[in-house]
GROMACS .gro file of C-alpha atoms in nm:
model
  410
    1LEU     CA    1  11.478  10.011  10.899
    2ARG     CA    2  11.621  10.346  10.883
    3LYS     CA    3  11.378  10.604  10.732
    4GLN     CA    4  11.506  10.830  10.462
    5ASP     CA    5  11.290  11.101  10.284
    6PRO     CA    6  11.297  11.036   9.910
    7ARG     CA    7  11.319  11.411   9.895
    8SER     CA    8  11.660  11.386  10.043
    9PHE     CA    9  11.807  11.248   9.704
   10SER     CA   10  12.018  11.563   9.608
   11VAL     CA   11  11.975  11.699   9.258
   12PHE     CA   12  12.350  11.629   9.227
   13GLU     CA   13  12.286  11.260   9.306
   14ARG     CA   14  12.005  11.241   9.068
   15ALA     CA   15  12.192  11.402   8.797
   16VAL     CA   16  12.486  11.174   8.836
   17GLU     CA   17  12.269  10.864   8.828
   18ARG     CA   18  12.118  10.989   8.507
   19ALA     CA   19  12.446  11.069   8.344
   20ILE     CA   20  12.586  10.742   8.436
   21SER     CA   21  12.288  10.551   8.314
   22HIS     CA   22  12.341  10.725   7.970
   23ILE     CA   23  12.703  10.627   7.931
   24GLN     CA   24  12.721  10.292   7.723
   25PRO     CA   25  13.098  10.223   7.708
   26SER     CA   26  13.028   9.884   7.536
   27LEU     CA   27  12.743   9.648   7.463
   28PRO     CA   28  12.590   9.440   7.754
   29PRO     CA   29  12.726   9.077   7.823
   30THR     CA   30  12.410   8.960   7.710
   31PHE     CA   31  12.451   9.095   7.352
   32VAL     CA   32  12.439   8.829   7.061
   33ALA     CA   33  12.550   8.956   6.735
   34ARG     CA   34  12.303   8.748   6.510
   35PHE     CA   35  12.017   8.777   6.747
   36HIS     CA   36  11.997   9.118   6.871
   37ASP     CA   37  11.911   9.445   6.699
   38GLU     CA   38  12.222   9.628   6.773
   39ALA     CA   39  12.095   9.966   6.732
   40ALA     CA   40  11.802   9.910   6.973
   41VAL     CA   41  12.044   9.742   7.224
   42ARG     CA   42  12.271  10.064   7.203
   43ARG     CA   43  11.968  10.278   7.290
   44MET     CA   44  11.876  10.076   7.587
   45GLN     CA   45  12.029  10.175   7.932
   46TYR     CA   46  12.184   9.905   8.149
   47ARG     CA   47  12.290   9.905   8.495
   48ARG     CA   48  12.479   9.663   8.731
   49LEU     CA   49  12.254   9.473   8.979
   50GLY     CA   50  12.417   9.529   9.303
   51GLN     CA   51  12.727   9.344   9.328
   52THR     CA   52  12.631   9.068   9.094
   53GLU     CA   53  12.769   9.039   8.735
   54MET     CA   54  12.437   9.094   8.585
   55ILE     CA   55  12.409   9.418   8.374
   56VAL     CA   56  12.042   9.456   8.349
   57SER     CA   57  11.826   9.660   8.122
   58LYS     CA   58  11.649   9.968   8.255
   59ILE     CA   59  11.310   9.780   8.187
   60SER     CA   60  11.264   9.394   8.254
   61PHE     CA   61  11.001   9.155   8.116
   62GLY     CA   62  10.747   9.057   8.360
   63SER     CA   63  10.595   8.738   8.251
   64ALA     CA   64  10.286   8.710   8.463
   65PRO     CA   65  10.057   8.827   8.174
   66ILE     CA   66  10.165   8.575   7.918
   67SER     CA   67  10.034   8.299   8.145
   68GLY     CA   68   9.680   8.422   8.071
   69MET     CA   69   9.609   8.532   8.421
   70PHE     CA   70   9.453   8.838   8.311
   71GLY     CA   71   9.283   8.721   8.005
   72ASN     CA   72   9.367   8.590   7.658
   73VAL     CA   73   9.688   8.685   7.503
   74ASP     CA   74   9.632   8.776   7.149
   75ASP     CA   75   9.965   8.804   6.996
   76SER     CA   76  10.198   8.512   6.969
   77ILE     CA   77  10.389   8.463   7.299
   78THR     CA   78  10.702   8.375   7.090
   79GLN     CA   79  10.684   8.712   6.918
   80ILE     CA   80  10.609   8.909   7.237
   81VAL     CA   81  10.930   8.755   7.409
   82GLU     CA   82  11.156   8.766   7.104
   83ALA     CA   83  11.052   9.127   7.039
   84ALA     CA   84  11.137   9.222   7.393
   85LEU     CA   85  11.480   9.057   7.401
   86ARG     CA   86  11.584   9.159   7.034
   87ASN     CA   87  11.517   9.506   7.116
   88GLY     CA   88  11.728   9.537   7.452
   89ILE     CA   89  11.536   9.388   7.732
   90ASN     CA   90  11.765   9.141   7.896
   91PHE     CA   91  11.600   9.025   8.214
   92ILE     CA   92  11.280   8.797   8.246
   93ASP     CA   93  11.105   8.756   8.571
   94THR     CA   94  10.876   8.446   8.622
   95ALA     CA   95  10.714   8.245   8.899
   96TYR     CA   96  10.544   7.915   8.956
   97TRP     CA   97  10.243   8.130   9.067
   98TYR     CA   98  10.206   8.307   8.749
   99GLY     CA   99   9.933   8.086   8.624
  100HIS     CA  100  10.032   7.792   8.832
  101ALA     CA  101  10.345   7.686   8.623
  102ARG     CA  102  10.194   7.805   8.294
  103SER     CA  103  10.436   8.096   8.265
  104GLU     CA  104  10.737   7.887   8.334
  105SER     CA  105  10.625   7.620   8.103
  106ILE     CA  106  10.548   7.868   7.807
  107LEU     CA  107  10.890   8.038   7.859
  108GLY     CA  108  11.043   7.681   7.860
  109LYS     CA  109  10.927   7.631   7.507
  110VAL     CA  110  10.991   8.000   7.387
  111LEU     CA  111  11.337   8.024   7.528
  112SER     CA  112  11.461   7.685   7.385
  113LYS     CA  113  11.488   7.891   7.053
  114ILE     CA  114  11.673   8.180   7.188
  115PRO     CA  115  12.038   8.195   7.276
  116ARG     CA  116  12.095   8.140   7.657
  117LYS     CA  117  12.351   8.414   7.655
  118ALA     CA  118  12.088   8.672   7.552
  119TYR     CA  119  11.890   8.688   7.861
  120TYR     CA  120  11.901   8.671   8.252
  121ILE     CA  121  11.605   8.509   8.413
  122SER     CA  122  11.469   8.475   8.767
  123THR     CA  123  11.185   8.248   8.917
  124LYS     CA  124  11.024   8.221   9.261
  125LEU     CA  125  10.967   7.923   9.471
  126ASP     CA  126  10.655   7.714   9.475
  127TYR     CA  127  10.540   7.505   9.759
  128ALA     CA  128  10.363   7.169   9.793
  129ARG     CA  129  10.157   7.353  10.076
  130THR     CA  130  10.146   7.734  10.074
  131PHE     CA  131  10.470   7.894  10.186
  132ASP     CA  132  10.640   7.569  10.298
  133PHE     CA  133  10.997   7.703  10.354
  134ARG     CA  134  11.145   7.370  10.444
  135ALA     CA  135  11.476   7.299  10.286
  136ASP     CA  136  11.374   6.992  10.094
  137LYS     CA  137  11.065   7.153   9.946
  138VAL     CA  138  11.295   7.461   9.845
  139LEU     CA  139  11.528   7.246   9.634
  140GLU     CA  140  11.232   7.030   9.512
  141SER     CA  141  11.063   7.352   9.393
  142LEU     CA  142  11.385   7.482   9.229
  143MET     CA  143  11.434   7.158   9.035
  144ASN     CA  144  11.084   7.156   8.914
  145SER     CA  145  11.113   7.518   8.778
  146LEU     CA  146  11.432   7.432   8.603
  147LYS     CA  147  11.258   7.136   8.451
  148ARG     CA  148  10.967   7.351   8.337
  149LEU     CA  149  11.191   7.625   8.204
  150LYS     CA  150  11.421   7.362   8.023
  151LEU     CA  151  11.729   7.530   8.183
  152THR     CA  152  12.028   7.399   8.383
  153TYR     CA  153  12.039   7.716   8.590
  154VAL     CA  154  11.852   8.040   8.667
  155ASP     CA  155  12.016   8.364   8.733
  156ILE     CA  156  11.821   8.440   9.048
  157CYS     CA  157  11.605   8.245   9.271
  158PHE     CA  158  11.370   8.441   9.480
  159ILE     CA  159  11.215   8.368   9.818
  160GLN     CA  160  10.857   8.507   9.866
  161ILE     CA  161  10.825   8.672  10.212
  162HIS     CA  162  10.467   8.751  10.256
  163ASP     CA  163  10.291   8.508  10.465
  164ALA     CA  164  10.057   8.664  10.723
  165ASP     CA  165  10.209   8.433  11.016
  166PHE     CA  166  10.553   8.563  10.945
  167ALA     CA  167  10.731   8.527  11.292
  168PRO     CA  168  10.727   8.130  11.309
  169GLN     CA  169  10.853   8.130  10.943
  170GLN     CA  170  11.147   8.352  10.992
  171SER     CA  171  11.371   8.083  11.172
  172ILE     CA  172  11.283   7.837  10.882
  173ILE     CA  173  11.366   8.084  10.630
  174LEU     CA  174  11.707   8.166  10.793
  175TYR     CA  175  11.821   7.821  10.887
  176GLU     CA  176  11.662   7.600  10.624
  177THR     CA  177  11.549   7.810  10.302
  178LEU     CA  178  11.849   8.028  10.258
  179GLN     CA  179  12.087   7.752  10.358
  180ALA     CA  180  11.938   7.530  10.090
  181LEU     CA  181  11.948   7.806   9.831
  182GLU     CA  182  12.322   7.860   9.913
  183MET     CA  183  12.370   7.494   9.830
  184ALA     CA  184  12.198   7.536   9.504
  185ARG     CA  185  12.411   7.862   9.441
  186ASP     CA  186  12.743   7.637   9.515
  187SER     CA  187  12.621   7.371   9.283
  188GLY     CA  188  12.549   7.600   9.003
  189LYS     CA  189  12.171   7.566   8.988
  190ILE     CA  190  12.124   7.936   9.063
  191ARG     CA  191  12.371   8.220   9.047
  192TYR     CA  192  12.218   8.458   9.292
  193ILE     CA  193  11.976   8.450   9.589
  194GLY     CA  194  11.685   8.699   9.615
  195LEU     CA  195  11.403   8.809   9.842
  196THR     CA  196  11.082   8.938   9.707
  197GLY     CA  197  10.754   9.050   9.883
  198TYR     CA  198  10.532   9.347   9.959
  199GLU     CA  199  10.634   9.420  10.320
  200LEU     CA  200  10.950   9.610  10.329
  201ARG     CA  201  11.010   9.557  10.702
  202LYS     CA  202  10.982   9.182  10.664
  203LEU     CA  203  11.249   9.188  10.385
  204ALA     CA  204  11.475   9.411  10.596
  205SER     CA  205  11.437   9.159  10.883
  206ILE     CA  206  11.555   8.862  10.699
  207ILE     CA  207  11.831   9.060  10.537
  208ASP     CA  208  11.957   9.185  10.880
  209CYS     CA  209  11.954   8.835  11.034
  210SER     CA  210  12.082   8.630  10.760
  211ALA     CA  211  12.418   8.464  10.763
  212VAL     CA  212  12.356   8.380  10.396
  213LYS     CA  213  12.445   8.649  10.123
  214ILE     CA  214  12.123   8.810   9.963
  215ASP     CA  215  12.231   8.930   9.621
  216VAL     CA  216  11.893   9.096   9.496
  217VAL     CA  217  11.555   9.229   9.628
  218LEU     CA  218  11.255   9.250   9.422
  219THR     CA  219  10.966   9.451   9.579
  220TYR     CA  220  10.663   9.585   9.419
  221CYS     CA  221  10.397   9.877   9.458
  222HIS     CA  222  10.659  10.076   9.662
  223GLY     CA  223  10.833  10.261   9.368
  224SER     CA  224  10.526  10.405   9.201
  225MET     CA  225  10.347  10.745   9.189
  226ASN     CA  226  10.099  10.667   9.475
  227ASP     CA  227  10.352  10.491   9.692
  228ASN     CA  228  10.737  10.559   9.659
  229SER     CA  229  10.844  10.442  10.013
  230LEU     CA  230  11.100  10.212   9.826
  231GLY     CA  231  11.314  10.543   9.849
  232ASN     CA  232  11.358  10.487  10.229
  233PHE     CA  233  11.448  10.113  10.168
  234THR     CA  234  11.723  10.152   9.891
  235TYR     CA  235  11.942  10.327  10.144
  236LEU     CA  236  11.974  10.019  10.353
  237LEU     CA  237  12.008   9.779  10.043
  238GLN     CA  238  12.292  10.002   9.884
  239LYS     CA  239  12.472   9.989  10.209
  240LYS     CA  240  12.471   9.612  10.186
  241ASN     CA  241  12.543   9.612   9.812
  242ILE     CA  242  12.210   9.445   9.741
  243GLY     CA  243  12.061   9.503   9.402
  244VAL     CA  244  11.706   9.641   9.371
  245LEU     CA  245  11.435   9.548   9.120
  246ASN     CA  246  11.126   9.793   9.119
  247GLY     CA  247  10.817   9.575   9.043
  248SER     CA  248  10.442   9.674   8.960
  249PRO     CA  249  10.486  10.028   8.856
  250LEU     CA  250  10.116  10.053   8.798
  251SER     CA  251  10.031   9.948   9.155
  252MET     CA  252   9.858   9.623   9.022
  253GLY     CA  253   9.616   9.827   8.819
  254LEU     CA  254   9.550  10.131   9.035
  255LEU     CA  255   9.728  10.357   8.791
  256THR     CA  256   9.548  10.245   8.465
  257GLU     CA  257   9.229  10.360   8.300
  258ARG     CA  258   9.080  10.018   8.355
  259GLY     CA  259   9.140  10.031   8.718
  260PRO     CA  260   9.242   9.768   8.966
  261PRO     CA  261   9.106   9.400   8.990
  262PRO     CA  262   8.830   9.314   9.236
  263TRP     CA  263   9.066   9.129   9.485
  264HIS     CA  264   9.295   9.452   9.523
  265PRO     CA  265   9.369   9.502   9.884
  266ALA     CA  266   9.398   9.887   9.871
  267ALA     CA  267   9.179  10.100  10.094
  268ASP     CA  268   8.872  10.310   9.936
  269PHE     CA  269   9.078  10.622  10.001
  270ILE     CA  270   9.370  10.486   9.780
  271LYS     CA  271   9.136  10.383   9.506
  272GLU     CA  272   8.953  10.710   9.511
  273ALA     CA  273   9.285  10.915   9.472
  274CYS     CA  274   9.414  10.703   9.206
  275LEU     CA  275   9.064  10.697   9.003
  276ALA     CA  276   9.061  11.077   9.038
  277ALA     CA  277   9.389  11.125   8.902
  278THR     CA  278   9.306  10.884   8.627
  279HIS     CA  279   9.002  11.104   8.536
  280TYR     CA  280   9.226  11.425   8.544
  281CYS     CA  281   9.466  11.250   8.306
  282ILE     CA  282   9.185  11.141   8.066
  283SER     CA  283   9.045  11.498   8.064
  284LYS     CA  284   9.380  11.625   7.955
  285LYS     CA  285   9.418  11.343   7.703
  286VAL     CA  286   9.728  11.200   7.882
  287SER     CA  287   9.791  10.824   7.967
  288ILE     CA  288   9.827  10.776   8.343
  289SER     CA  289   9.993  10.442   8.292
  290LYS     CA  290  10.263  10.624   8.065
  291LEU     CA  291  10.306  10.870   8.351
  292ALA     CA  292  10.348  10.595   8.604
  293LEU     CA  293  10.600  10.409   8.402
  294SER     CA  294  10.819  10.702   8.349
  295TYR     CA  295  10.806  10.787   8.703
  296ALA     CA  296  10.895  10.412   8.807
  297PHE     CA  297  11.185  10.406   8.556
  298GLU     CA  298  11.341  10.732   8.757
  299VAL     CA  299  11.332  10.555   9.107
  300PRO     CA  300  11.683  10.621   9.261
  301GLY     CA  301  11.884  10.317   9.350
  302THR     CA  302  11.701  10.067   9.146
  303ALA     CA  303  11.870   9.877   8.860
  304SER     CA  304  11.559   9.795   8.660
  305CYS     CA  305  11.185   9.835   8.654
  306VAL     CA  306  10.989   9.498   8.605
  307VAL     CA  307  10.685   9.540   8.379
  308GLY     CA  308  10.429   9.289   8.277
  309MET     CA  309  10.364   9.283   7.899
  310ASP     CA  310  10.122   9.058   7.704
  311ASN     CA  311  10.112   9.212   7.348
  312LEU     CA  312  10.368   9.335   7.087
  313GLN     CA  313  10.246   9.687   7.122
  314GLN     CA  314  10.310   9.708   7.488
  315VAL     CA  315  10.653   9.595   7.428
  316ARG     CA  316  10.718   9.848   7.158
  317ASP     CA  317  10.570  10.137   7.358
  318ASN     CA  318  10.727  10.044   7.687
  319ILE     CA  319  11.091  10.008   7.521
  320ALA     CA  320  11.025  10.334   7.350
  321LEU     CA  321  10.952  10.506   7.664
  322ALA     CA  322  11.239  10.340   7.868
  323THR     CA  323  11.489  10.447   7.584
  324ALA     CA  324  11.357  10.809   7.502
  325THR     CA  325  11.570  11.089   7.605
  326SER     CA  326  11.276  11.297   7.691
  327PRO     CA  327  11.016  11.039   7.755
  328LEU     CA  328  10.721  11.291   7.843
  329THR     CA  329  10.610  11.594   7.641
  330ASP     CA  330  10.580  11.931   7.842
  331VAL     CA  331  10.206  11.868   7.873
  332GLU     CA  332  10.258  11.522   8.020
  333GLN     CA  333  10.526  11.644   8.267
  334ARG     CA  334  10.291  11.924   8.398
  335VAL     CA  335   9.987  11.663   8.433
  336ARG     CA  336  10.220  11.432   8.622
  337ASP     CA  337  10.335  11.712   8.856
  338ARG     CA  338   9.984  11.822   8.903
  339ILE     CA  339   9.848  11.471   8.997
  340MET     CA  340  10.144  11.407   9.230
  341ARG     CA  341  10.069  11.739   9.421
  342ARG     CA  342   9.684  11.713   9.407
  343TYR     CA  343   9.629  11.334   9.465
  344PHE     CA  344   9.933  11.144   9.568
  345ASP     CA  345  10.133  11.379   9.809
  346ARG     CA  346   9.829  11.348  10.042
  347LEU     CA  347   9.813  10.984  10.047
  348GLU     CA  348  10.148  10.983  10.227
  349ASN     CA  349  10.268  10.645  10.108
  350ALA     CA  350   9.947  10.460  10.229
  351GLY     CA  351   9.990  10.083  10.163
  352TRP     CA  352   9.799   9.769  10.253
  353GLY     CA  353  10.045   9.575  10.468
  354GLY     CA  354   9.936   9.424  10.771
  355VAL     CA  355   9.561   9.440  10.688
  356ASP     CA  356   9.292   9.233  10.849
  357VAL     CA  357   9.301   8.893  10.673
  358VAL     CA  358   8.959   8.751  10.784
  359THR     CA  359   8.788   9.069  10.671
  360TYR     CA  360   8.966   9.061  10.346
  361TRP     CA  361   8.857   8.684  10.277
  362LYS     CA  362   8.486   8.793  10.361
  363ARG     CA  363   8.523   9.065  10.120
  364LEU     CA  364   8.637   8.835   9.847
  365LYS     CA  365   8.345   8.608   9.892
  366LYS     CA  366   8.106   8.920   9.864
  367LEU     CA  367   8.275   8.978   9.538
  368GLY     CA  368   8.192   8.632   9.419
  369LEU     CA  369   8.572   8.522   9.432
  370THR     CA  370   8.499   8.227   9.639
  371ALA     CA  371   8.772   8.016   9.513
  372LEU     CA  372   9.024   8.266   9.620
  373ALA     CA  373   8.842   8.324   9.956
  374THR     CA  374   8.882   7.959  10.039
  375HIS     CA  375   9.270   7.989  10.075
  376ARG     CA  376   9.246   8.152  10.432
  377HIS     CA  377   9.604   8.020  10.532
  378SER     CA  378   9.726   8.275  10.273
  379SER     CA  379   9.789   8.634  10.364
  380VAL     CA  380   9.658   8.944  10.179
  381GLU     CA  381  10.004   9.000  10.047
  382SER     CA  382  10.027   8.643   9.942
  383LEU     CA  383   9.728   8.671   9.714
  384SER     CA  384   9.815   9.003   9.564
  385SER     CA  385  10.171   8.905   9.489
  386THR     CA  386  10.037   8.564   9.332
  387LEU     CA  387   9.802   8.756   9.115
  388ASN     CA  388  10.042   9.059   9.061
  389GLY     CA  389  10.145   9.116   8.704
  390LEU     CA  390  10.048   9.477   8.650
  391SER     CA  391   9.683   9.372   8.576
  392ILE     CA  392   9.500   9.633   8.378
  393ARG     CA  393   9.177   9.435   8.315
  394SER     CA  394   8.925   9.473   8.602
  395SER     CA  395   8.757   9.749   8.767
  396SER     CA  396   8.775   9.895   9.102
  397ASN     CA  397   8.592   9.763   9.418
  398SER     CA  398   8.551   9.838   9.777
  399SER     CA  399   8.810   9.790  10.057
  400ASP     CA  400   8.834   9.989  10.382
  401LEU     CA  401   9.200   9.936  10.471
  402ARG     CA  402   9.430  10.195  10.619
  403THR     CA  403   9.783  10.214  10.707
  404ALA     CA  404  10.039  10.493  10.762
  405ARG     CA  405  10.211  10.660  10.465
  406ARG     CA  406  10.519  10.865  10.456
  407ALA     CA  407  10.685  11.136  10.217
  408ARG     CA  408  10.628  11.159   9.839
  409HIS     CA  409  10.855  11.307   9.575
  410PHE     CA  410  11.219  11.204   9.482
   0.00000   0.00000   0.00000
């Protein structure tokens, strides 16, 4: 994986990307006259996702929260999803693991009342046994997802690449999983094949070795204020014409006033830096989540930012931020610059890939999360991805994980 300092993106490159993103020569292919609010759709920015035919909105709808994974959903889920789609969001991301099929099942009911042309949708494979990549299980998983979603096809089917014992799985992924998805693509059950996961190097390894065309990558927690290492990865993906989706801009709750959930695998020093930055924002009467979202929307080389939403006000606020000409006030911009310099630059993109799994499971038991701690065949990345939906509901807890970090600003 070639390293590229995110600072190396020139002022000219960033200016060109912003200028292009603001040019709206026509309405997106997903526009439906009697369904959409045309004025809202015209305010939204849309970008082509790699070499696909998908022209996706700047912000995408992450559906993990509507499954109830992080607490009760107070507003009508139908109203939440419809509000997002009517006002310009045209991409929905779901997965079996979001509430163990609950997200897919809910969307199946809600989307049955919405024109299929009005949205793109992706899902991720589930497995009879955790991360069973065999071809027959892959196709069975896909058909089950389509049944729950009440759809004849999905636009993208993602393979989740984050098992701790990665090396033995790689050959199965290359010679069974991807081959099975290519069959599904040829038969019209999916339009595009995607990879998703936390470890960027694992994704790069699959991409480099695959004989099957990978169309899209969804990665999370690497295009955020505390870790922008995605900037190094987009160079590789752009060379291969692979579309990039930026997930978890709030770093699974680190960049929120509520803080991360107890199972969050980040090291103490990462949590402490994020907590200090949050306190500084509070002292200035600024929302750190708003700063984090605005930052994630600007990551060069990404087509869309996937944001979990579970109430109408979140939908309205997030769309307003994504479509604003000047999303931050002068005060907010100064605060964001300050916390980047004071707290996040010194982290040097530290993450939690490759942590000690046994120690992590013991820590979960101490936190009282016995049910989670029994699944020892899963990796740290597996659990965090399974529970990932931009949770903003729990408080910070201890961990002592450390990995190397790299450069910061765009």
